[in-house]
Amino acid sequence: MEKKITRVITYGTFDLFHEGHYRLLRRAKALGDYLVVGVTTETYDKARGKLCVVDSLMTRIENVKKTGFADEIIVEETQGQKFNDVKKYDIDIFTVGSDWTGCFDYLKDYCEVVYLERTKNISSTMLREQKQHIQRIGIIGTGRIAGRFIEEAKLVSGVSVQGAYNPRAESAEKFADKWKIDAYSDMENFFSAVDVVYIASPHETHYGYIKAALGQGKHVICEKPMVLQKAQAEELFGYAKERGLVLLEGIKTAYCPGFTKLLGIACSGIIGSIRNVEACFTKLENPESRELTDRTYGGSFTELGSYCMLPVLKLFGKGYERLQFDTIRGENGLDLFTKVSLRYPSGVATATCGLGVKSESRLLVAGTKGYIVAEAPWWKTTYFEVHYEDSGRVDKYSEGFLGDGLRYEISDFLSMLSGGSDNGFKLTRGESAALAGIMEEFLKAEGRQVCD
Ligand code: CTP
């Protein structure tokens, strides 16, 4: 009778392929006759919180192939795949390094599980940190979002939050004490201590701070809305480009894996040609809040408009033929509810925001063959559906979204720094400038005087 060959399987990211990986694959192969190696996709890595993987999936597969130990290479895309792979590839032995001891014991009912001793003093994380210069981040503004940014930045390798700046020394110290970072109320000292500046101060201060930071040779991430005038956005992007610096507008939705997936599906042709985009985001706000009392910069559109305009600009672009605002104002004249209607050569769109009116906050993308719907909070997309004329057919998509989601934005920003790109495809300079232009049109239509 023919002797059955022993089939072994192992998995990994294999980023910046190193000796630990090589030794693991050699021993895995030696456990049997035929070795299957599963290499993780970028999306799966992100979903399980492994951000900042440097090598592309193709490079990582190539590196595994070069060892000559793998008889077959497969791609690991989802959680739960290992269980199915063991059956599908008729596996006798499942093996991984000892850092995973115990984690895969659930497979013991189906095959042998072997934890191989991990090679000491080497890991992809270590190499990534050596390769990457640690970017020291300084924060301007010490509000709630700044605290959230610090928590999220802790989860991205390659960055460290150094300190926070607030012209009021007392506020800077209070915030810095809480987060165990340095406090600065002197701008020069602040800039000399950091490589990257994250701006989370009131809207009207963004332009001045961005210009000052770029002037000092610092890369910048600025909270949305970055600026409220198109010419300012263009000037700042031009200035950054001239100086070889990255300037990124922080609309976290743009960097969220689920939202990126939704855009990909929308543009894949599966719903035909896109004819209508409706994005709505409402959040009832305290009438005493800054958002509802700042008579120049407050109101629902300046607060939430960036989120709602994002899918419209991503899917239809910047070339709208008509732009119209309809607002419901409160007693102080600020918009409690705003509906923006856009007419494009190939379709129509609405972006609806409310701080004083509650509505169903969802994102709908309608095409000639079907539509996509993502319910609230679609701006942190984890799930969406595709519907067709045949109501019995519904395609469901889900994607991970970890913590507050700022980690995706920080991680993309870092990739731009290390990859030498100054124009992110998830939110381009042109899209950011178009957003500033729409904000400007809105404030003009509302008769609000914006300072330069
Ligand atoms: N591995 C190993 N010895 C090392 C590093 C990794 O035996 N020094 C093993 C892991 O246990 C795993 C496989 O190699 O079975 C792929 O590991 P991977 O997670 O891709 O590499 P790491 O270096 O552990 O990556 P990271 O630092 O990103 O966790």
Short mmCIF file of C-alpha atoms and ligand atoms in Angstrom, two decimals:
data_model
loop_
_atom_site.label_atom_id
_atom_site.label_comp_id
_atom_site.label_asym_id
_atom_site.label_seq_id
_atom_site.Cartn_x
_atom_site.Cartn_y
_atom_site.Cartn_z
CA MET A 1 0.00 0.00 0.00
CA GLU A 2 1.25 3.47 -0.85
CA LYS A 3 2.58 5.33 2.21
CA LYS A 4 0.56 8.45 2.96
CA ILE A 5 2.65 11.59 2.92
CA THR A 6 2.62 13.80 6.00
CA ARG A 7 1.15 17.20 5.24
CA VAL A 8 2.18 20.17 7.41
CA ILE A 9 0.73 23.67 7.51
CA THR A 10 2.02 26.91 9.04
CA TYR A 11 1.01 30.58 8.90
CA GLY A 12 2.60 33.98 9.31
CA THR A 13 2.90 37.53 8.09
CA PHE A 14 6.59 37.08 7.21
CA ASP A 15 7.19 40.80 7.07
CA LEU A 16 10.82 41.90 6.53
CA PHE A 17 11.72 38.23 6.20
CA HIS A 18 14.26 37.30 8.86
CA GLU A 19 16.19 34.39 10.30
CA GLY A 20 13.39 33.50 12.72
CA HIS A 21 11.06 32.96 9.77
CA TYR A 22 13.66 30.92 7.88
CA ARG A 23 14.34 28.63 10.82
CA LEU A 24 10.65 28.16 11.48
CA LEU A 25 9.93 27.17 7.88
CA ARG A 26 12.90 24.77 7.80
CA ARG A 27 11.72 22.99 10.94
CA ALA A 28 8.11 23.01 9.75
CA LYS A 29 9.14 21.30 6.52
CA ALA A 30 11.20 18.77 8.47
CA LEU A 31 8.08 17.74 10.41
CA GLY A 32 6.63 16.07 7.30
CA ASP A 33 6.83 15.65 3.52
CA TYR A 34 4.68 18.45 2.15
CA LEU A 35 4.55 22.00 3.58
CA VAL A 36 1.70 24.45 3.03
CA VAL A 37 2.47 28.03 4.10
CA GLY A 38 -0.30 30.55 4.70
CA VAL A 39 0.69 34.20 4.26
CA THR A 40 -1.66 36.83 5.69
CA THR A 41 -3.22 39.60 3.60
CA GLU A 42 -2.77 43.23 4.53
CA THR A 43 -6.46 43.58 5.28
CA TYR A 44 -6.43 40.61 7.61
CA ASP A 45 -3.37 41.96 9.38
CA LYS A 46 -5.05 45.32 9.86
CA ALA A 47 -8.23 43.69 11.10
CA ARG A 48 -6.29 41.83 13.79
CA GLY A 49 -4.49 45.01 14.85
CA LYS A 50 -1.17 44.37 13.10
CA LEU A 51 -0.58 47.76 11.55
CA CYS A 52 2.47 49.06 9.71
CA VAL A 53 3.39 45.85 7.90
CA VAL A 54 6.11 47.07 5.54
CA ASP A 55 6.35 44.48 2.75
CA SER A 56 3.51 43.93 0.30
CA LEU A 57 1.73 40.57 0.20
CA MET A 58 3.55 39.74 -3.05
CA THR A 59 6.98 40.47 -1.56
CA ARG A 60 6.17 38.41 1.52
CA ILE A 61 5.01 35.47 -0.64
CA GLU A 62 8.15 35.79 -2.80
CA ASN A 63 10.36 35.67 0.28
CA VAL A 64 8.66 32.53 1.57
CA LYS A 65 8.98 30.97 -1.89
CA LYS A 66 12.72 31.77 -2.05
CA THR A 67 13.43 29.59 0.99
CA GLY A 68 12.49 26.54 -1.07
CA PHE A 69 10.73 24.95 1.94
CA ALA A 70 7.15 25.66 0.90
CA ASP A 71 5.52 23.14 -1.43
CA GLU A 72 2.41 25.29 -1.62
CA ILE A 73 1.71 28.88 -0.58
CA ILE A 74 -1.79 30.04 0.24
CA VAL A 75 -3.18 33.38 1.35
CA GLU A 76 -4.81 33.78 4.77
CA GLU A 77 -7.61 36.28 4.52
CA THR A 78 -9.98 35.74 7.40
CA GLN A 79 -10.25 34.62 10.95
CA GLY A 80 -11.47 31.04 11.15
CA GLN A 81 -9.75 30.12 7.90
CA LYS A 82 -7.18 27.89 9.62
CA PHE A 83 -9.85 25.44 10.74
CA ASN A 84 -11.13 25.06 7.18
CA ASP A 85 -7.65 24.90 5.67
CA VAL A 86 -6.73 21.97 7.92
CA LYS A 87 -9.57 19.99 6.39
CA LYS A 88 -9.26 21.34 2.87
CA TYR A 89 -5.52 20.56 2.58
CA ASP A 90 -5.84 17.25 4.46
CA ILE A 91 -3.33 18.43 7.07
CA ASP A 92 -1.64 16.07 9.54
CA ILE A 93 0.41 18.64 11.47
CA PHE A 94 -0.33 22.26 12.20
CA THR A 95 2.68 24.22 13.42
CA VAL A 96 3.58 27.76 14.47
CA GLY A 97 6.15 29.39 16.76
CA SER A 98 6.09 29.11 20.53
CA ASP A 99 4.78 32.69 20.92
CA TRP A 100 1.43 31.11 20.01
CA THR A 101 1.59 28.24 22.52
CA GLY A 102 -1.92 27.13 23.44
CA CYS A 103 -3.67 29.39 20.93
CA PHE A 104 -4.34 26.64 18.40
CA ASP A 105 -5.09 23.72 20.70
CA TYR A 106 -8.65 23.80 19.35
CA LEU A 107 -7.28 22.18 16.17
CA LYS A 108 -6.05 19.12 18.09
CA ASP A 109 -9.27 17.24 17.33
CA TYR A 110 -8.41 17.41 13.63
CA CYS A 111 -4.60 17.20 13.41
CA GLU A 112 -1.46 17.25 15.50
CA VAL A 113 -0.51 20.73 16.77
CA VAL A 114 3.19 21.51 17.26
CA TYR A 115 4.56 24.73 18.73
CA LEU A 116 8.15 25.20 17.55
CA GLU A 117 10.51 27.15 19.71
CA ARG A 118 10.77 30.73 18.54
CA THR A 119 14.18 32.04 17.52
CA LYS A 120 15.39 34.45 20.16
CA ASN A 121 16.06 38.16 19.72
CA ILE A 122 14.57 38.67 16.30
CA SER A 123 11.11 39.74 15.14
CA SER A 124 9.51 41.77 12.38
CA THR A 125 8.43 44.31 14.98
CA MET A 126 12.04 44.75 16.05
CA LEU A 127 13.22 45.16 12.45
CA ARG A 128 10.43 47.59 11.66
CA GLU A 129 11.44 49.72 14.61
CA GLN A 130 15.10 49.65 13.61
CA LYS A 131 14.26 50.45 10.02
CA GLN A 132 11.87 53.20 10.88
CA HIS A 133 13.06 56.26 12.60
CA ILE A 134 10.60 56.72 15.48
CA GLN A 135 8.53 59.75 14.59
CA ARG A 136 8.08 62.03 17.58
CA ILE A 137 4.62 63.54 17.51
CA GLY A 138 3.65 66.83 19.12
CA ILE A 139 0.00 67.74 19.61
CA ILE A 140 -1.42 71.22 19.27
CA GLY A 141 -4.69 71.49 21.17
CA THR A 142 -5.51 69.66 24.35
CA GLY A 143 -9.18 68.73 24.01
CA ARG A 144 -10.94 65.36 24.03
CA ILE A 145 -9.82 64.30 20.56
CA ALA A 146 -6.17 64.93 21.48
CA GLY A 147 -6.47 62.37 24.32
CA ARG A 148 -8.02 59.84 21.97
CA PHE A 149 -5.22 60.41 19.50
CA ILE A 150 -2.63 59.58 22.18
CA GLU A 151 -4.37 56.32 23.05
CA GLU A 152 -4.53 55.31 19.42
CA ALA A 153 -0.95 56.36 18.61
CA LYS A 154 0.27 53.94 21.30
CA LEU A 155 -0.94 51.10 19.10
CA VAL A 156 1.01 52.11 16.01
CA SER A 157 4.65 51.11 15.93
CA GLY A 158 7.06 53.78 14.74
CA VAL A 159 5.50 56.76 16.51
CA SER A 160 5.69 58.19 19.97
CA VAL A 161 3.75 61.16 21.31
CA GLN A 162 6.32 63.50 22.77
CA GLY A 163 4.35 66.45 24.06
CA ALA A 164 1.46 68.85 23.73
CA TYR A 165 1.34 72.55 23.04
CA ASN A 166 -1.25 74.99 24.32
CA PRO A 167 -0.55 78.73 24.52
CA ARG A 168 -2.13 78.59 28.00
CA ALA A 169 0.61 76.96 30.09
CA GLU A 170 -1.86 75.71 32.68
CA SER A 171 -3.94 73.80 30.13
CA ALA A 172 -0.82 72.34 28.51
CA GLU A 173 0.46 71.10 31.87
CA LYS A 174 -2.84 69.64 32.98
CA PHE A 175 -3.16 67.66 29.76
CA ALA A 176 0.50 66.60 29.71
CA ASP A 177 0.27 65.41 33.32
CA LYS A 178 -2.71 63.25 32.52
CA TRP A 179 -1.04 61.62 29.52
CA LYS A 180 2.51 61.54 30.89
CA ILE A 181 3.98 63.59 28.08
CA ASP A 182 5.79 66.97 27.98
CA ALA A 183 3.95 70.28 28.15
CA TYR A 184 4.84 73.25 25.95
CA SER A 185 3.49 76.76 25.87
CA ASP A 186 6.44 78.06 23.91
CA MET A 187 6.13 77.26 20.22
CA GLU A 188 9.79 77.26 19.39
CA ASN A 189 10.62 74.73 22.10
CA PHE A 190 7.67 72.64 21.05
CA PHE A 191 8.69 72.48 17.38
CA SER A 192 12.29 71.66 18.21
CA ALA A 193 11.20 68.60 20.21
CA VAL A 194 9.05 66.91 17.52
CA ASP A 195 9.11 65.59 13.93
CA VAL A 196 5.37 65.52 13.28
CA VAL A 197 2.61 67.84 14.44
CA TYR A 198 -0.96 66.73 15.00
CA ILE A 199 -3.35 69.69 15.10
CA ALA A 200 -6.56 69.34 17.08
CA SER A 201 -7.16 72.96 18.04
CA PRO A 202 -10.26 75.04 17.15
CA HIS A 203 -10.96 75.23 13.37
CA GLU A 204 -10.00 78.86 12.95
CA THR A 205 -6.48 78.29 14.32
CA HIS A 206 -5.62 75.44 11.90
CA TYR A 207 -4.28 77.56 9.06
CA GLY A 208 -1.81 79.48 11.24
CA TYR A 209 -0.58 76.39 13.06
CA ILE A 210 -0.18 74.35 9.86
CA LYS A 211 1.81 77.14 8.25
CA ALA A 212 4.03 77.54 11.31
CA ALA A 213 4.65 73.78 11.60
CA LEU A 214 5.48 73.38 7.89
CA GLY A 215 7.70 76.44 8.15
CA GLN A 216 9.65 74.61 10.84
CA GLY A 217 10.05 71.54 8.60
CA LYS A 218 7.46 69.40 10.40
CA HIS A 219 5.03 66.98 8.78
CA VAL A 220 1.42 67.70 9.73
CA ILE A 221 -1.83 65.81 10.34
CA CYS A 222 -4.66 68.27 10.90
CA GLU A 223 -8.13 67.45 12.20
CA LYS A 224 -11.04 68.09 9.88
CA PRO A 225 -12.09 70.53 8.62
CA MET A 226 -8.47 71.36 7.88
CA VAL A 227 -9.26 74.86 6.64
CA LEU A 228 -12.41 76.63 5.52
CA GLN A 229 -11.12 78.26 2.35
CA LYS A 230 -10.00 76.52 -0.82
CA ALA A 231 -7.19 78.99 -1.52
CA GLN A 232 -5.78 78.35 1.96
CA ALA A 233 -5.83 74.59 1.43
CA GLU A 234 -4.08 74.94 -1.92
CA GLU A 235 -1.51 77.32 -0.51
CA LEU A 236 -0.73 74.96 2.40
CA PHE A 237 -0.48 71.86 0.19
CA GLY A 238 1.81 73.79 -2.17
CA TYR A 239 3.96 74.93 0.72
CA ALA A 240 4.22 71.37 2.08
CA LYS A 241 5.11 69.99 -1.34
CA GLU A 242 7.78 72.62 -1.88
CA ARG A 243 9.36 71.66 1.39
CA GLY A 244 9.07 67.90 0.87
CA LEU A 245 6.66 67.52 3.78
CA VAL A 246 3.48 65.53 4.23
CA LEU A 247 0.29 67.41 5.09
CA LEU A 248 -2.74 65.22 5.71
CA GLU A 249 -6.30 66.09 6.66
CA GLY A 250 -7.49 63.82 9.44
CA ILE A 251 -10.92 62.59 8.40
CA LYS A 252 -10.71 59.22 10.05
CA THR A 253 -13.44 57.65 7.91
CA ALA A 254 -11.21 58.00 4.84
CA TYR A 255 -8.62 55.68 6.36
CA CYS A 256 -11.00 53.16 7.91
CA PRO A 257 -10.67 49.69 6.26
CA GLY A 258 -14.44 49.13 6.01
CA PHE A 259 -15.02 52.45 4.26
CA THR A 260 -12.18 51.77 1.82
CA LYS A 261 -13.77 48.40 1.08
CA LEU A 262 -17.17 50.01 0.52
CA LEU A 263 -15.66 52.43 -2.00
CA GLY A 264 -13.94 49.52 -3.74
CA ILE A 265 -17.20 47.58 -4.04
CA ALA A 266 -19.08 50.69 -5.18
CA CYS A 267 -16.55 51.27 -7.96
CA SER A 268 -16.28 47.61 -8.97
CA GLY A 269 -19.29 47.76 -11.27
CA ILE A 270 -21.31 45.39 -9.09
CA ILE A 271 -24.03 48.03 -8.62
CA GLY A 272 -23.58 49.31 -12.18
CA SER A 273 -22.94 53.01 -12.75
CA ILE A 274 -23.34 55.16 -9.66
CA ARG A 275 -26.20 57.62 -9.98
CA ASN A 276 -27.01 58.74 -6.43
CA VAL A 277 -25.09 59.12 -3.16
CA GLU A 278 -26.87 60.05 0.06
CA ALA A 279 -24.82 60.49 3.20
CA CYS A 280 -26.37 61.54 6.48
CA PHE A 281 -24.77 62.05 9.89
CA THR A 282 -26.72 63.50 12.81
CA LYS A 283 -25.63 63.77 16.42
CA LEU A 284 -27.71 65.70 18.94
CA GLU A 285 -25.41 68.21 20.62
CA ASN A 286 -25.76 70.17 23.85
CA PRO A 287 -27.05 73.67 22.94
CA GLU A 288 -24.36 75.18 25.20
CA SER A 289 -21.54 73.36 23.39
CA ARG A 290 -18.90 75.15 21.31
CA GLU A 291 -20.36 73.44 18.25
CA LEU A 292 -23.71 75.19 18.75
CA THR A 293 -22.49 78.52 20.14
CA ASP A 294 -19.46 79.50 18.04
CA ARG A 295 -21.25 81.89 15.70
CA THR A 296 -18.57 81.99 13.04
CA TYR A 297 -17.29 78.43 12.89
CA GLY A 298 -19.93 76.35 14.67
CA GLY A 299 -23.03 74.58 13.35
CA SER A 300 -23.77 71.19 11.89
CA PHE A 301 -22.05 71.51 8.51
CA THR A 302 -18.64 72.70 9.69
CA GLU A 303 -18.78 70.02 12.38
CA LEU A 304 -20.01 67.00 10.43
CA GLY A 305 -19.87 68.06 6.79
CA SER A 306 -16.42 66.56 6.19
CA TYR A 307 -17.76 63.07 6.94
CA CYS A 308 -20.82 63.41 4.71
CA MET A 309 -19.03 65.08 1.82
CA LEU A 310 -16.30 62.44 1.83
CA PRO A 311 -18.23 59.60 0.08
CA VAL A 312 -19.71 62.12 -2.36
CA LEU A 313 -16.28 63.41 -3.40
CA LYS A 314 -14.76 59.93 -3.45
CA LEU A 315 -17.49 58.50 -5.67
CA PHE A 316 -18.45 61.45 -7.88
CA GLY A 317 -15.32 63.58 -7.73
CA LYS A 318 -14.87 67.32 -7.59
CA GLY A 319 -16.60 68.26 -10.82
CA TYR A 320 -20.10 69.05 -9.60
CA GLU A 321 -22.25 71.30 -11.77
CA ARG A 322 -24.46 72.66 -9.02
CA LEU A 323 -24.11 72.99 -5.28
CA GLN A 324 -26.98 74.03 -3.07
CA PHE A 325 -27.33 74.38 0.71
CA ASP A 326 -30.57 74.26 2.68
CA THR A 327 -30.33 74.92 6.38
CA ILE A 328 -32.55 74.99 9.43
CA ARG A 329 -31.09 77.55 11.82
CA GLY A 330 -31.33 77.92 15.57
CA GLU A 331 -32.06 81.19 17.38
CA ASN A 332 -28.42 82.25 17.27
CA GLY A 333 -28.35 81.80 13.50
CA LEU A 334 -26.22 78.65 13.49
CA ASP A 335 -27.35 75.72 11.34
CA LEU A 336 -28.90 72.93 13.39
CA PHE A 337 -29.50 70.91 10.24
CA THR A 338 -28.00 71.27 6.77
CA LYS A 339 -28.72 69.50 3.54
CA VAL A 340 -26.25 69.92 0.70
CA SER A 341 -27.45 68.93 -2.75
CA LEU A 342 -25.02 68.38 -5.59
CA ARG A 343 -25.67 67.79 -9.25
CA TYR A 344 -23.01 65.95 -11.27
CA PRO A 345 -22.99 65.16 -14.99
CA SER A 346 -23.74 61.51 -14.20
CA GLY A 347 -25.75 61.69 -10.99
CA VAL A 348 -26.93 63.48 -7.88
CA ALA A 349 -25.85 63.53 -4.24
CA THR A 350 -26.96 64.82 -0.88
CA ALA A 351 -24.94 65.30 2.28
CA THR A 352 -27.07 65.85 5.36
CA CYS A 353 -25.78 66.88 8.78
CA GLY A 354 -27.60 67.60 12.01
CA LEU A 355 -26.60 68.72 15.48
CA GLY A 356 -30.09 69.81 16.49
CA VAL A 357 -32.24 67.46 14.37
CA LYS A 358 -32.06 63.68 14.61
CA SER A 359 -32.45 61.57 11.51
CA GLU A 360 -31.46 58.17 10.25
CA SER A 361 -27.74 58.46 9.69
CA ARG A 362 -26.88 56.19 6.84
CA LEU A 363 -24.91 56.04 3.65
CA LEU A 364 -26.64 54.97 0.47
CA VAL A 365 -24.98 54.53 -2.90
CA ALA A 366 -27.41 53.79 -5.72
CA GLY A 367 -26.40 52.46 -9.10
CA THR A 368 -27.98 51.17 -12.29
CA LYS A 369 -27.80 47.54 -11.10
CA GLY A 370 -28.21 47.80 -7.34
CA TYR A 371 -27.43 49.81 -4.24
CA ILE A 372 -25.12 49.77 -1.22
CA VAL A 373 -26.37 50.67 2.21
CA ALA A 374 -24.34 51.21 5.38
CA GLU A 375 -26.18 52.10 8.57
CA ALA A 376 -24.90 54.38 11.35
CA PRO A 377 -22.16 54.64 12.34
CA TRP A 378 -21.14 54.25 8.67
CA TRP A 379 -18.36 56.81 9.31
CA LYS A 380 -16.69 53.95 11.24
CA THR A 381 -17.80 51.37 8.66
CA THR A 382 -17.83 47.80 9.89
CA TYR A 383 -20.72 46.43 7.87
CA PHE A 384 -22.62 47.16 4.66
CA GLU A 385 -24.98 45.40 2.31
CA VAL A 386 -25.45 45.32 -1.44
CA HIS A 387 -29.04 44.96 -2.67
CA TYR A 388 -30.34 44.21 -6.13
CA GLU A 389 -33.62 44.20 -8.05
CA ASP A 390 -34.05 40.62 -6.89
CA SER A 391 -34.84 41.34 -3.23
CA GLY A 392 -33.86 37.79 -2.31
CA ARG A 393 -30.25 38.50 -3.13
CA VAL A 394 -28.29 40.51 -0.56
CA ASP A 395 -24.48 40.52 -0.40
CA LYS A 396 -23.14 41.25 3.07
CA TYR A 397 -19.70 42.66 3.80
CA SER A 398 -18.05 43.21 7.13
CA GLU A 399 -14.70 44.59 8.12
CA GLY A 400 -12.92 45.18 11.41
CA PHE A 401 -12.72 48.60 13.03
CA LEU A 402 -10.54 48.78 16.09
CA GLY A 403 -10.83 51.27 18.94
CA ASP A 404 -11.52 54.79 17.85
CA GLY A 405 -10.10 54.20 14.38
CA LEU A 406 -7.50 56.95 14.49
CA ARG A 407 -4.83 54.24 14.36
CA TYR A 408 -5.60 53.67 10.67
CA GLU A 409 -5.06 57.32 9.87
CA ILE A 410 -1.80 57.43 11.85
CA SER A 411 -0.59 54.23 10.23
CA ASP A 412 -1.35 55.55 6.70
CA PHE A 413 0.39 58.80 7.54
CA LEU A 414 3.47 56.84 8.62
CA SER A 415 3.41 54.83 5.38
CA MET A 416 3.39 58.10 3.48
CA LEU A 417 6.43 59.27 5.44
CA SER A 418 8.36 56.05 4.94
CA GLY A 419 7.19 55.47 1.38
CA GLY A 420 8.06 58.99 0.33
CA SER A 421 4.55 59.71 -0.99
CA ASP A 422 3.05 63.08 -0.19
CA ASN A 423 -0.40 62.49 -1.64
CA GLY A 424 -2.44 59.75 0.00
CA PHE A 425 -4.92 58.03 -2.31
CA LYS A 426 -7.47 57.57 0.48
CA LEU A 427 -7.87 61.34 0.76
CA THR A 428 -5.99 63.28 -1.87
CA ARG A 429 -4.83 66.88 -1.66
CA GLY A 430 -7.34 67.75 -4.37
CA GLU A 431 -10.21 66.20 -2.38
CA SER A 432 -9.17 68.05 0.78
CA ALA A 433 -8.99 71.33 -1.13
CA ALA A 434 -12.42 70.66 -2.69
CA LEU A 435 -13.82 70.08 0.80
CA ALA A 436 -12.38 73.38 1.99
CA GLY A 437 -13.99 75.01 -1.04
CA ILE A 438 -17.40 73.55 -0.18
CA MET A 439 -17.05 74.72 3.44
CA GLU A 440 -16.17 78.17 2.10
CA GLU A 441 -19.23 78.25 -0.17
CA PHE A 442 -21.37 77.18 2.75
CA LEU A 443 -20.10 79.90 5.09
CA LYS A 444 -20.55 82.46 2.33
CA ALA A 445 -24.13 81.30 1.73
CA GLU A 446 -24.78 81.57 5.47
CA GLY A 447 -23.39 85.12 5.45
CA ARG A 448 -20.67 84.30 7.94
CA GLN A 449 -17.52 86.36 7.95
CA VAL A 450 -14.45 84.13 8.04
CA CYS A 451 -11.13 85.73 8.98
CA ASP A 452 -7.98 85.09 6.91
N1 CTP B 1 8.86 33.18 14.39
C1 CTP B 1 9.88 32.46 15.00
N2 CTP B 1 10.92 33.14 15.55
C2 CTP B 1 10.96 34.50 15.50
C3 CTP B 1 9.94 35.22 14.87
C4 CTP B 1 8.88 34.53 14.31
O1 CTP B 1 9.86 31.23 15.06
N3 CTP B 1 11.98 35.11 16.07
C5 CTP B 1 7.71 32.43 13.84
C6 CTP B 1 6.39 32.84 14.46
O2 CTP B 1 6.19 32.19 15.69
C7 CTP B 1 5.41 32.41 13.39
C8 CTP B 1 6.18 32.63 12.09
O3 CTP B 1 7.56 32.75 12.47
O4 CTP B 1 5.13 31.04 13.51
C9 CTP B 1 5.72 33.89 11.38
O5 CTP B 1 5.81 34.92 12.34
P1 CTP B 1 5.41 36.44 12.09
O6 CTP B 1 4.33 36.81 13.03
O7 CTP B 1 5.24 36.69 10.66
O8 CTP B 1 6.82 37.13 12.54
P2 CTP B 1 7.18 37.98 13.79
O9 CTP B 1 8.63 38.33 13.68
O10 CTP B 1 6.76 37.30 15.06
O11 CTP B 1 6.32 39.27 13.53
P3 CTP B 1 5.78 40.44 14.49
O12 CTP B 1 6.97 41.01 15.18
O13 CTP B 1 5.11 41.40 13.54
O14 CTP B 1 4.79 39.79 15.42
#
